[in-house]
Amino acid sequence: MDIEGIRKLNDWVRESDNIVFFGGAGVSTESGIPDFRSVDGLYHQKWKYPPEQILSHSFFERNPEEYYRFHREKLVIEGVKPNRAHLKLAELEQAGKLRAVITQNIDGLHQEAGSKKVLELHGSILRAYCSRCRKPYPQEVINHGEGVPRCSCGGVIRPDIVLYEEPLDQDIMEESVRLIRNAEVLIIGGTSLNVYPAAGLIRYYRGSRLVLVNLGETPYDSYADLVIHEKIGEVFSQITV
Ligand code: APR
């Protein structure tokens, strides 16, 4: 364990009440949800079509049956619980140190851990809506159904997640930029920083306390003021609030 790095992270956390967290799938792997690009990640698993193709707008429109087979098999994981990383972030917010969690994850575990200010850049599989009349639906209509779920208006019900080829919510992006631009400490964790525009948010940070806690290398390692290549749950369990 990177003792020196964790000591420095603890110093920065102790000295700040304006911390922002930006995270990805690596925050939830210790809860049993596979990430996308690690060797055992979703994008390396064999499926009829490449998963990145299935998770796209055009595939969803053209082949909703196959999309829903993948969604129910791979995206819906029953019984997952927040892990030490989620819980520590909620604790930091509670202590008035963390302003917000900005996440690329769609699993809702930050909110389940008690975080209040969570910006979901890629939406959430806990919510669904009709793609024709936009009537909201609970996730159960998707998770426990068969085939393609339909609205009373006849439209196809879809999960409230951002598929490839779809735009991110502009208001969420603008608020994320504002929070990161004004942050004293930016902690980035569990993300390969491969996917834009989400990964581009890191460029708005103007401080000198950018922390990267990630098992794998990322294109932004040299850009960070502190890099810890360890499991985020382990590292965060050693942060004293
Ligand atoms: N602790 C720290 N880092 C971890 C852990 C862990 N326990 N487990 C995995 N990681 C790291 C991996 O090394 C990897 O670099 O987390 C990163 C996860 O990267 P990706 O799998 O690419 O996930 P993410 O960055 O969230 O992907 C971004 O891509 O397909 C889209 O919409 C999807 O939101 C997703 C986006």
Short mmCIF file of C-alpha atoms and ligand atoms in Angstrom, two decimals:
data_model
loop_
_atom_site.label_atom_id
_atom_site.label_comp_id
_atom_site.label_asym_id
_atom_site.label_seq_id
_atom_site.Cartn_x
_atom_site.Cartn_y
_atom_site.Cartn_z
CA MET A 1 0.00 0.00 0.00
CA ASP A 2 1.27 3.46 -0.91
CA ILE A 3 1.69 4.78 2.67
CA GLU A 4 3.25 8.07 1.58
CA GLY A 5 0.49 8.68 -0.98
CA ILE A 6 -2.26 7.97 1.54
CA ARG A 7 -0.63 10.29 4.09
CA LYS A 8 -0.60 13.09 1.51
CA LEU A 9 -4.23 12.35 0.53
CA ASN A 10 -5.22 12.53 4.20
CA ASP A 11 -3.43 15.89 4.59
CA TRP A 12 -5.28 17.34 1.60
CA VAL A 13 -8.63 15.99 2.80
CA ARG A 14 -8.04 17.39 6.31
CA GLU A 15 -7.13 20.83 4.93
CA SER A 16 -10.09 21.19 2.54
CA ASP A 17 -13.86 21.71 2.61
CA ASN A 18 -14.13 21.92 -1.15
CA ILE A 19 -13.42 18.44 -2.50
CA VAL A 20 -15.08 17.08 -5.65
CA PHE A 21 -15.02 13.41 -6.65
CA PHE A 22 -15.17 12.18 -10.24
CA GLY A 23 -15.54 8.43 -10.69
CA GLY A 24 -16.24 5.48 -12.94
CA ALA A 25 -16.90 1.75 -13.00
CA GLY A 26 -13.83 0.96 -10.89
CA VAL A 27 -15.64 2.46 -7.87
CA SER A 28 -18.25 -0.35 -8.06
CA THR A 29 -16.07 -3.39 -8.84
CA GLU A 30 -15.59 -4.04 -5.11
CA SER A 31 -19.39 -4.27 -4.91
CA GLY A 32 -19.32 -7.07 -7.47
CA ILE A 33 -20.15 -5.04 -10.59
CA PRO A 34 -17.59 -5.68 -13.35
CA ASP A 35 -16.10 -2.62 -15.03
CA PHE A 36 -15.84 -2.23 -18.81
CA ARG A 37 -12.18 -2.25 -19.88
CA SER A 38 -10.29 -4.30 -17.30
CA VAL A 39 -9.29 -7.77 -18.53
CA ASP A 40 -12.44 -9.29 -17.00
CA GLY A 41 -14.52 -6.22 -17.87
CA LEU A 42 -17.78 -6.18 -19.80
CA TYR A 43 -16.15 -5.20 -23.10
CA HIS A 44 -13.93 -8.27 -23.05
CA GLN A 45 -16.79 -10.71 -22.47
CA LYS A 46 -17.98 -12.74 -25.41
CA TRP A 47 -21.44 -11.78 -26.62
CA LYS A 48 -23.33 -12.09 -29.95
CA TYR A 49 -22.31 -8.49 -30.81
CA PRO A 50 -19.58 -6.33 -29.23
CA PRO A 51 -21.09 -4.90 -26.00
CA GLU A 52 -20.01 -1.36 -26.97
CA GLN A 53 -22.14 -1.80 -30.13
CA ILE A 54 -25.14 -3.11 -28.16
CA LEU A 55 -24.96 -0.11 -25.80
CA SER A 56 -25.53 2.33 -28.68
CA HIS A 57 -28.57 4.31 -29.76
CA SER A 58 -28.68 2.85 -33.27
CA PHE A 59 -28.46 -0.74 -31.98
CA PHE A 60 -31.22 -0.08 -29.43
CA GLU A 61 -33.48 1.33 -32.15
CA ARG A 62 -32.72 -1.49 -34.62
CA ASN A 63 -32.59 -4.46 -32.28
CA PRO A 64 -34.39 -3.78 -28.96
CA GLU A 65 -34.93 -7.51 -28.28
CA GLU A 66 -31.17 -8.17 -28.34
CA TYR A 67 -30.51 -4.98 -26.38
CA TYR A 68 -32.88 -6.09 -23.61
CA ARG A 69 -31.37 -9.60 -23.52
CA PHE A 70 -27.97 -7.95 -22.86
CA HIS A 71 -29.38 -5.38 -20.42
CA ARG A 72 -31.11 -8.00 -18.23
CA GLU A 73 -28.13 -10.37 -18.37
CA LYS A 74 -25.26 -7.91 -17.93
CA LEU A 75 -26.43 -4.54 -16.56
CA VAL A 76 -28.92 -5.65 -13.94
CA ILE A 77 -27.04 -7.21 -11.02
CA GLU A 78 -29.34 -7.99 -8.08
CA GLY A 79 -28.28 -7.55 -4.47
CA VAL A 80 -25.25 -5.30 -5.00
CA LYS A 81 -24.39 -3.03 -2.09
CA PRO A 82 -22.31 0.15 -1.71
CA ASN A 83 -18.67 -0.59 -0.80
CA ARG A 84 -16.11 1.29 1.35
CA ALA A 85 -15.43 3.81 -1.42
CA HIS A 86 -19.11 4.81 -1.75
CA LEU A 87 -19.52 4.96 2.03
CA LYS A 88 -16.43 7.12 2.59
CA LEU A 89 -17.59 9.62 -0.03
CA ALA A 90 -20.97 9.90 1.72
CA GLU A 91 -19.11 10.43 5.03
CA LEU A 92 -16.94 13.18 3.50
CA GLU A 93 -20.06 14.94 2.21
CA GLN A 94 -21.73 14.57 5.61
CA ALA A 95 -18.66 16.17 7.23
CA GLY A 96 -19.00 19.17 4.89
CA LYS A 97 -15.74 18.36 3.07
CA LEU A 98 -17.03 16.94 -0.21
CA ARG A 99 -19.22 19.15 -2.44
CA ALA A 100 -20.37 16.51 -4.96
CA VAL A 101 -19.86 13.13 -6.56
CA ILE A 102 -19.75 13.25 -10.36
CA THR A 103 -20.12 9.71 -11.64
CA GLN A 104 -20.14 7.88 -14.98
CA ASN A 105 -21.80 4.93 -13.24
CA ILE A 106 -25.47 4.03 -13.69
CA ASP A 107 -25.84 1.75 -10.63
CA GLY A 108 -27.18 4.27 -8.07
CA LEU A 109 -24.78 2.99 -5.37
CA HIS A 110 -23.55 6.47 -4.37
CA GLN A 111 -27.10 7.51 -3.45
CA GLU A 112 -27.66 4.16 -1.70
CA ALA A 113 -24.51 4.86 0.37
CA GLY A 114 -26.05 8.17 1.48
CA SER A 115 -24.47 10.69 -0.92
CA LYS A 116 -26.88 13.55 -1.56
CA LYS A 117 -25.20 15.57 -4.33
CA VAL A 118 -24.61 13.03 -7.11
CA LEU A 119 -24.35 14.06 -10.76
CA GLU A 120 -25.02 11.04 -13.01
CA LEU A 121 -23.31 11.87 -16.31
CA HIS A 122 -24.54 8.65 -17.95
CA GLY A 123 -27.95 8.38 -16.22
CA SER A 124 -29.21 5.48 -14.11
CA ILE A 125 -30.62 2.00 -14.74
CA LEU A 126 -32.86 2.56 -11.70
CA ARG A 127 -35.04 4.84 -13.88
CA ALA A 128 -36.84 4.21 -17.20
CA TYR A 129 -39.16 6.18 -19.50
CA CYS A 130 -41.22 5.82 -22.66
CA SER A 131 -39.15 6.80 -25.71
CA ARG A 132 -42.33 8.12 -27.41
CA CYS A 133 -44.33 10.03 -24.71
CA ARG A 134 -41.52 10.15 -22.10
CA LYS A 135 -43.81 8.81 -19.33
CA PRO A 136 -41.53 7.72 -16.43
CA TYR A 137 -41.44 4.05 -15.37
CA PRO A 138 -39.68 2.18 -12.51
CA GLN A 139 -36.79 -0.13 -13.44
CA GLU A 140 -38.96 -3.18 -12.61
CA VAL A 141 -40.84 -2.86 -15.91
CA ILE A 142 -37.52 -3.59 -17.62
CA ASN A 143 -35.71 -5.88 -15.19
CA HIS A 144 -38.52 -8.34 -14.48
CA GLY A 145 -40.21 -8.28 -17.87
CA GLU A 146 -39.66 -10.34 -20.99
CA GLY A 147 -38.98 -9.04 -24.49
CA VAL A 148 -39.37 -5.33 -25.26
CA PRO A 149 -41.35 -3.39 -22.59
CA ARG A 150 -44.04 -1.13 -24.03
CA CYS A 151 -45.80 1.98 -22.69
CA SER A 152 -49.59 2.35 -22.59
CA CYS A 153 -49.13 4.70 -25.56
CA GLY A 154 -47.48 1.87 -27.51
CA GLY A 155 -43.99 3.40 -27.36
CA VAL A 156 -40.89 1.41 -26.36
CA ILE A 157 -39.86 1.87 -22.72
CA ARG A 158 -36.10 2.49 -22.38
CA PRO A 159 -33.68 2.79 -19.45
CA ASP A 160 -32.71 6.35 -18.43
CA ILE A 161 -29.07 5.81 -19.41
CA VAL A 162 -26.90 7.59 -22.00
CA LEU A 163 -26.19 5.15 -24.83
CA TYR A 164 -23.32 5.66 -27.28
CA GLU A 165 -24.27 8.21 -29.98
CA GLU A 166 -26.51 10.02 -27.44
CA PRO A 167 -25.79 13.43 -25.90
CA LEU A 168 -25.15 13.92 -22.19
CA ASP A 169 -27.53 16.13 -20.21
CA GLN A 170 -26.25 19.69 -20.77
CA ASP A 171 -27.32 20.99 -17.34
CA ILE A 172 -25.45 18.13 -15.60
CA MET A 173 -22.36 18.80 -17.72
CA GLU A 174 -22.42 22.53 -16.99
CA GLU A 175 -22.82 21.98 -13.26
CA SER A 176 -20.01 19.40 -13.33
CA VAL A 177 -17.71 21.90 -15.07
CA ARG A 178 -18.56 24.58 -12.49
CA LEU A 179 -17.92 22.23 -9.53
CA ILE A 180 -14.60 20.98 -10.95
CA ARG A 181 -13.42 24.45 -12.00
CA ASN A 182 -13.97 25.75 -8.44
CA ALA A 183 -12.77 22.63 -6.59
CA GLU A 184 -9.80 22.92 -4.24
CA VAL A 185 -9.16 19.15 -4.34
CA LEU A 186 -10.29 16.95 -7.24
CA ILE A 187 -10.22 13.21 -6.51
CA ILE A 188 -10.63 11.00 -9.58
CA GLY A 189 -11.18 7.31 -8.97
CA GLY A 190 -11.95 4.03 -10.72
CA THR A 191 -12.04 5.29 -14.26
CA SER A 192 -9.80 4.67 -17.29
CA LEU A 193 -10.56 8.23 -18.49
CA ASN A 194 -11.13 6.81 -21.97
CA VAL A 195 -14.61 8.08 -22.76
CA TYR A 196 -15.46 11.64 -23.77
CA PRO A 197 -16.97 14.07 -23.03
CA ALA A 198 -16.87 12.75 -19.43
CA ALA A 199 -13.07 12.32 -19.37
CA GLY A 200 -12.64 15.84 -20.72
CA LEU A 201 -14.06 17.28 -17.50
CA ILE A 202 -10.67 16.79 -15.80
CA ARG A 203 -9.25 19.64 -17.93
CA TYR A 204 -11.43 22.21 -16.13
CA TYR A 205 -9.65 21.65 -12.82
CA ARG A 206 -7.44 24.66 -11.99
CA GLY A 207 -6.01 23.67 -8.59
CA SER A 208 -2.81 21.84 -7.66
CA ARG A 209 -4.34 18.94 -5.72
CA LEU A 210 -5.54 16.53 -8.41
CA VAL A 211 -5.58 12.99 -6.98
CA LEU A 212 -5.94 9.87 -9.19
CA VAL A 213 -6.81 6.62 -7.41
CA ASN A 214 -6.97 3.93 -10.08
CA LEU A 215 -5.77 0.32 -10.38
CA GLY A 216 -4.70 0.77 -13.98
CA GLU A 217 -2.67 3.52 -15.69
CA THR A 218 -4.67 6.31 -17.30
CA PRO A 219 -3.81 8.88 -20.00
CA TYR A 220 -3.92 11.54 -17.27
CA ASP A 221 -1.47 10.00 -14.75
CA SER A 222 1.25 12.56 -15.57
CA TYR A 223 -1.34 15.33 -15.23
CA ALA A 224 -2.18 14.42 -11.60
CA ASP A 225 -0.48 15.84 -8.48
CA LEU A 226 -0.87 12.50 -6.67
CA VAL A 227 -1.37 9.05 -8.29
CA ILE A 228 -2.20 5.96 -6.24
CA HIS A 229 -2.45 2.71 -8.23
CA GLU A 230 -4.31 0.71 -5.58
CA LYS A 231 -7.88 -0.51 -4.98
CA ILE A 232 -10.05 2.53 -4.25
CA GLY A 233 -11.98 0.78 -1.47
CA GLU A 234 -8.69 -0.02 0.30
CA VAL A 235 -7.36 3.52 -0.13
CA PHE A 236 -10.59 5.24 0.91
CA SER A 237 -10.91 3.04 4.01
CA GLN A 238 -7.68 4.74 5.20
CA ILE A 239 -8.98 8.29 4.79
CA THR A 240 -9.75 9.78 8.20
CA VAL A 241 -12.64 12.23 8.08
N1 APR B 1 -10.04 0.32 -7.48
C1 APR B 1 -9.46 1.24 -8.29
N2 APR B 1 -9.53 1.19 -9.65
C2 APR B 1 -10.22 0.15 -10.17
C3 APR B 1 -10.84 -0.85 -9.39
C4 APR B 1 -10.72 -0.73 -7.98
N3 APR B 1 -11.28 -1.62 -7.15
N4 APR B 1 -11.45 -1.74 -10.24
C5 APR B 1 -11.19 -1.31 -11.49
N5 APR B 1 -10.46 -0.18 -11.45
C6 APR B 1 -10.02 0.66 -12.58
C7 APR B 1 -9.53 -0.10 -13.78
O1 APR B 1 -8.13 -0.28 -13.72
C8 APR B 1 -9.93 0.84 -14.93
O2 APR B 1 -8.85 1.71 -15.26
O3 APR B 1 -11.16 1.36 -12.98
C9 APR B 1 -11.07 1.67 -14.36
C10 APR B 1 -12.41 1.37 -15.02
O4 APR B 1 -12.32 1.82 -16.35
P1 APR B 1 -13.48 1.43 -17.37
O5 APR B 1 -13.77 -0.02 -17.26
O6 APR B 1 -13.07 2.01 -18.69
O7 APR B 1 -14.77 2.19 -16.81
P2 APR B 1 -15.11 3.72 -16.96
O8 APR B 1 -13.86 4.56 -16.98
O9 APR B 1 -16.10 4.04 -15.92
O10 APR B 1 -15.81 3.78 -18.42
C11 APR B 1 -16.38 5.02 -18.79
O11 APR B 1 -17.34 3.95 -20.72
O12 APR B 1 -18.60 2.40 -21.86
C12 APR B 1 -18.62 3.58 -21.20
O13 APR B 1 -20.60 4.41 -20.33
C13 APR B 1 -19.56 3.53 -20.05
O14 APR B 1 -19.49 4.93 -18.07
C14 APR B 1 -18.73 4.05 -18.89
C15 APR B 1 -17.61 4.78 -19.60
#
